[in-house]
Amino acid sequence: MRPSGRAPDEMRAITIETGFTKHAEGSCLVSFGETRVLCTASIEERIPPWLRGKGEGWVTGEYSMLPRATHTRGMREAAKGKQSGRTQEIQRLIGRSLRAVTDLKNLGERQITLDCDVIQADGGTRTASISGAWVALRLAVNTLMEQGSITQDPLTGKIAAISCGIYKGNPVLDLDYDEDSSADADANFVLIEGGQIAEVQATAEGATYDEEGLLRLLRLARIGCDRIFAAQDEATR
């Protein structure tokens, strides 16, 4: 039995509230159970220096966790004067994931930054960030197209992410904090609608697992991402 009482293939409740902030070109508050992430997309008519003259744009991500998003207060990274290795790794993952479904040439010479700020953490913050960031990016791209700034949609599809793990010997979908903190193995899957895999992060922590174990986690991830794709579709209609 999972601590939450959920079935092995049962996700937490997903909600996506769009237009959550006033000024960003695209924004949403995404919730996976008790995990809540504010995702905003900001369009800038500039590109990194190394892209100048190539006729294409850039999509990048930034990630942060509010000091009291967890059980105890964490120090702001700005106060420390540097980002943690975890923060840098997650925001690179967000950027790679969103670029996997973006035609940068169709975007034109502009940059879209996805800011993912964790308001409350109960496991799966990076996967919720990616799933919500796609919604914010979709809304920002819609704004560009409505303004006539671009004529061809640069988004080639939907992308979503979900965590899976082996908890007390059983593969389970969408780990919350209680499961994540004591799982024998955990994995984050970033999947593109239609079946393609963008990225997999899989780690054996308490016990190793075999090929079939990995495939069972992937099958659970496909179930989860299909549900996220449906929620993304509903949020961006």
PDB file of N, CA, C and O in Angstrom, residues 152-180:
ATOM      1  N   GLN A 152       4.483  30.986 -38.499  1.00  0.00           N
ATOM      2  CA  GLN A 152       4.488  29.525 -38.395  1.00  0.00           C
ATOM      3  C   GLN A 152       4.688  29.123 -36.943  1.00  0.00           C
ATOM      4  O   GLN A 152       5.563  29.655 -36.245  1.00  0.00           O
ATOM      5  N   ASP A 153       3.874  28.192 -36.496  1.00  0.00           N
ATOM      6  CA  ASP A 153       3.934  27.739 -35.110  1.00  0.00           C
ATOM      7  C   ASP A 153       5.272  27.033 -34.850  1.00  0.00           C
ATOM      8  O   ASP A 153       5.566  26.009 -35.474  1.00  0.00           O
ATOM      9  N   PRO A 154       6.082  27.532 -33.914  1.00  0.00           N
ATOM     10  CA  PRO A 154       7.360  26.871 -33.636  1.00  0.00           C
ATOM     11  C   PRO A 154       7.237  25.624 -32.759  1.00  0.00           C
ATOM     12  O   PRO A 154       8.187  24.849 -32.665  1.00  0.00           O
ATOM     13  N   LEU A 155       6.087  25.428 -32.133  1.00  0.00           N
ATOM     14  CA  LEU A 155       5.934  24.258 -31.273  1.00  0.00           C
ATOM     15  C   LEU A 155       5.517  23.051 -32.101  1.00  0.00           C
ATOM     16  O   LEU A 155       4.498  23.078 -32.796  1.00  0.00           O
ATOM     17  N   THR A 156       6.311  22.012 -32.023  1.00  0.00           N
ATOM     18  CA  THR A 156       6.090  20.819 -32.842  1.00  0.00           C
ATOM     19  C   THR A 156       5.251  19.765 -32.134  1.00  0.00           C
ATOM     20  O   THR A 156       4.887  18.749 -32.732  1.00  0.00           O
ATOM     21  N   GLY A 157       4.963  19.965 -30.855  1.00  0.00           N
ATOM     22  CA  GLY A 157       4.163  19.004 -30.110  1.00  0.00           C
ATOM     23  C   GLY A 157       4.149  19.336 -28.638  1.00  0.00           C
ATOM     24  O   GLY A 157       4.713  20.339 -28.197  1.00  0.00           O
ATOM     25  N   LYS A 158       3.499  18.465 -27.879  1.00  0.00           N
ATOM     26  CA  LYS A 158       3.455  18.624 -26.428  1.00  0.00           C
ATOM     27  C   LYS A 158       4.587  17.829 -25.790  1.00  0.00           C
ATOM     28  O   LYS A 158       5.000  16.789 -26.306  1.00  0.00           O
ATOM     29  N   ILE A 159       5.045  18.312 -24.643  1.00  0.00           N
ATOM     30  CA  ILE A 159       6.024  17.557 -23.869  1.00  0.00           C
ATOM     31  C   ILE A 159       5.596  17.596 -22.407  1.00  0.00           C
ATOM     32  O   ILE A 159       5.027  18.585 -21.933  1.00  0.00           O
ATOM     33  N   ALA A 160       5.802  16.501 -21.709  1.00  0.00           N
ATOM     34  CA  ALA A 160       5.426  16.403 -20.305  1.00  0.00           C
ATOM     35  C   ALA A 160       6.447  15.530 -19.591  1.00  0.00           C
ATOM     36  O   ALA A 160       7.215  14.793 -20.230  1.00  0.00           O
ATOM     37  N   ALA A 161       6.437  15.615 -18.278  1.00  0.00           N
ATOM     38  CA  ALA A 161       7.378  14.823 -17.493  1.00  0.00           C
ATOM     39  C   ALA A 161       6.679  14.272 -16.263  1.00  0.00           C
ATOM     40  O   ALA A 161       5.761  14.898 -15.717  1.00  0.00           O
ATOM     41  N   ILE A 162       7.133  13.116 -15.821  1.00  0.00           N
ATOM     42  CA  ILE A 162       6.541  12.467 -14.653  1.00  0.00           C
ATOM     43  C   ILE A 162       7.601  11.621 -13.955  1.00  0.00           C
ATOM     44  O   ILE A 162       8.535  11.127 -14.599  1.00  0.00           O
ATOM     45  N   SER A 163       7.450  11.482 -12.657  1.00  0.00           N
ATOM     46  CA  SER A 163       8.354  10.625 -11.896  1.00  0.00           C
ATOM     47  C   SER A 163       7.713   9.258 -11.688  1.00  0.00           C
ATOM     48  O   SER A 163       6.493   9.135 -11.574  1.00  0.00           O
ATOM     49  N   CYS A 164       8.553   8.240 -11.657  1.00  0.00           N
ATOM     50  CA  CYS A 164       8.132   6.876 -11.334  1.00  0.00           C
ATOM     51  C   CYS A 164       9.206   6.297 -10.422  1.00  0.00           C
ATOM     52  O   CYS A 164      10.341   6.789 -10.388  1.00  0.00           O
ATOM     53  N   GLY A 165       8.877   5.260  -9.716  1.00  0.00           N
ATOM     54  CA  GLY A 165       9.883   4.667  -8.849  1.00  0.00           C
ATOM     55  C   GLY A 165       9.509   3.273  -8.401  1.00  0.00           C
ATOM     56  O   GLY A 165       8.392   2.794  -8.650  1.00  0.00           O
ATOM     57  N   ILE A 166      10.453   2.628  -7.748  1.00  0.00           N
ATOM     58  CA  ILE A 166      10.209   1.316  -7.153  1.00  0.00           C
ATOM     59  C   ILE A 166      10.147   1.517  -5.646  1.00  0.00           C
ATOM     60  O   ILE A 166      11.145   1.866  -4.998  1.00  0.00           O
ATOM     61  N   TYR A 167       8.943   1.353  -5.112  1.00  0.00           N
ATOM     62  CA  TYR A 167       8.695   1.619  -3.696  1.00  0.00           C
ATOM     63  C   TYR A 167       8.270   0.310  -3.024  1.00  0.00           C
ATOM     64  O   TYR A 167       7.276  -0.304  -3.407  1.00  0.00           O
ATOM     65  N   LYS A 168       9.072  -0.129  -2.083  1.00  0.00           N
ATOM     66  CA  LYS A 168       8.828  -1.399  -1.388  1.00  0.00           C
ATOM     67  C   LYS A 168       8.657  -2.548  -2.384  1.00  0.00           C
ATOM     68  O   LYS A 168       7.779  -3.400  -2.247  1.00  0.00           O
ATOM     69  N   GLY A 169       9.500  -2.505  -3.416  1.00  0.00           N
ATOM     70  CA  GLY A 169       9.530  -3.579  -4.398  1.00  0.00           C
ATOM     71  C   GLY A 169       8.529  -3.454  -5.523  1.00  0.00           C
ATOM     72  O   GLY A 169       8.521  -4.288  -6.436  1.00  0.00           O
ATOM     73  N   ASN A 170       7.696  -2.418  -5.494  1.00  0.00           N
ATOM     74  CA  ASN A 170       6.652  -2.277  -6.502  1.00  0.00           C
ATOM     75  C   ASN A 170       6.844  -1.012  -7.333  1.00  0.00           C
ATOM     76  O   ASN A 170       7.067   0.071  -6.774  1.00  0.00           O
ATOM     77  N   PRO A 171       6.751  -1.108  -8.667  1.00  0.00           N
ATOM     78  CA  PRO A 171       6.814   0.085  -9.511  1.00  0.00           C
ATOM     79  C   PRO A 171       5.563   0.939  -9.289  1.00  0.00           C
ATOM     80  O   PRO A 171       4.439   0.414  -9.301  1.00  0.00           O
ATOM     81  N   VAL A 172       5.755   2.237  -9.079  1.00  0.00           N
ATOM     82  CA  VAL A 172       4.633   3.138  -8.829  1.00  0.00           C
ATOM     83  C   VAL A 172       4.811   4.411  -9.646  1.00  0.00           C
ATOM     84  O   VAL A 172       5.927   4.793 -10.017  1.00  0.00           O
ATOM     85  N   LEU A 173       3.700   5.080  -9.898  1.00  0.00           N
ATOM     86  CA  LEU A 173       3.652   6.279 -10.725  1.00  0.00           C
ATOM     87  C   LEU A 173       3.494   7.521  -9.861  1.00  0.00           C
ATOM     88  O   LEU A 173       2.738   7.505  -8.884  1.00  0.00           O
ATOM     89  N   ASP A 174       4.210   8.592 -10.231  1.00  0.00           N
ATOM     90  CA  ASP A 174       4.025   9.920  -9.643  1.00  0.00           C
ATOM     91  C   ASP A 174       4.316   9.922  -8.144  1.00  0.00           C
ATOM     92  O   ASP A 174       3.414  10.025  -7.305  1.00  0.00           O
ATOM     93  N   LEU A 175       5.596   9.832  -7.804  1.00  0.00           N
ATOM     94  CA  LEU A 175       6.013   9.753  -6.407  1.00  0.00           C
ATOM     95  C   LEU A 175       5.787  11.076  -5.676  1.00  0.00           C
ATOM     96  O   LEU A 175       6.137  12.136  -6.180  1.00  0.00           O
ATOM     97  N   ASP A 176       5.191  10.984  -4.479  1.00  0.00           N
ATOM     98  CA  ASP A 176       5.153  12.151  -3.602  1.00  0.00           C
ATOM     99  C   ASP A 176       6.382  12.098  -2.695  1.00  0.00           C
ATOM    100  O   ASP A 176       7.235  11.203  -2.813  1.00  0.00           O
ATOM    101  N   TYR A 177       6.505  13.052  -1.790  1.00  0.00           N
ATOM    102  CA  TYR A 177       7.720  13.152  -0.983  1.00  0.00           C
ATOM    103  C   TYR A 177       7.960  11.893  -0.149  1.00  0.00           C
ATOM    104  O   TYR A 177       9.085  11.398  -0.065  1.00  0.00           O
ATOM    105  N   ASP A 178       6.900  11.367   0.481  1.00  0.00           N
ATOM    106  CA  ASP A 178       7.077  10.195   1.347  1.00  0.00           C
ATOM    107  C   ASP A 178       7.658   9.018   0.571  1.00  0.00           C
ATOM    108  O   ASP A 178       8.509   8.278   1.085  1.00  0.00           O
ATOM    109  N   GLU A 179       7.209   8.829  -0.660  1.00  0.00           N
ATOM    110  CA  GLU A 179       7.717   7.732  -1.483  1.00  0.00           C
ATOM    111  C   GLU A 179       9.101   8.043  -2.032  1.00  0.00           C
ATOM    112  O   GLU A 179       9.992   7.193  -2.029  1.00  0.00           O
ATOM    113  N   ASP A 180       9.272   9.269  -2.507  1.00  0.00           N
ATOM    114  CA  ASP A 180      10.546   9.658  -3.113  1.00  0.00           C
ATOM    115  C   ASP A 180      11.695   9.551  -2.128  1.00  0.00           C
ATOM    116  O   ASP A 180      12.806   9.163  -2.485  1.00  0.00           O
TER     117      ASP A 180
END
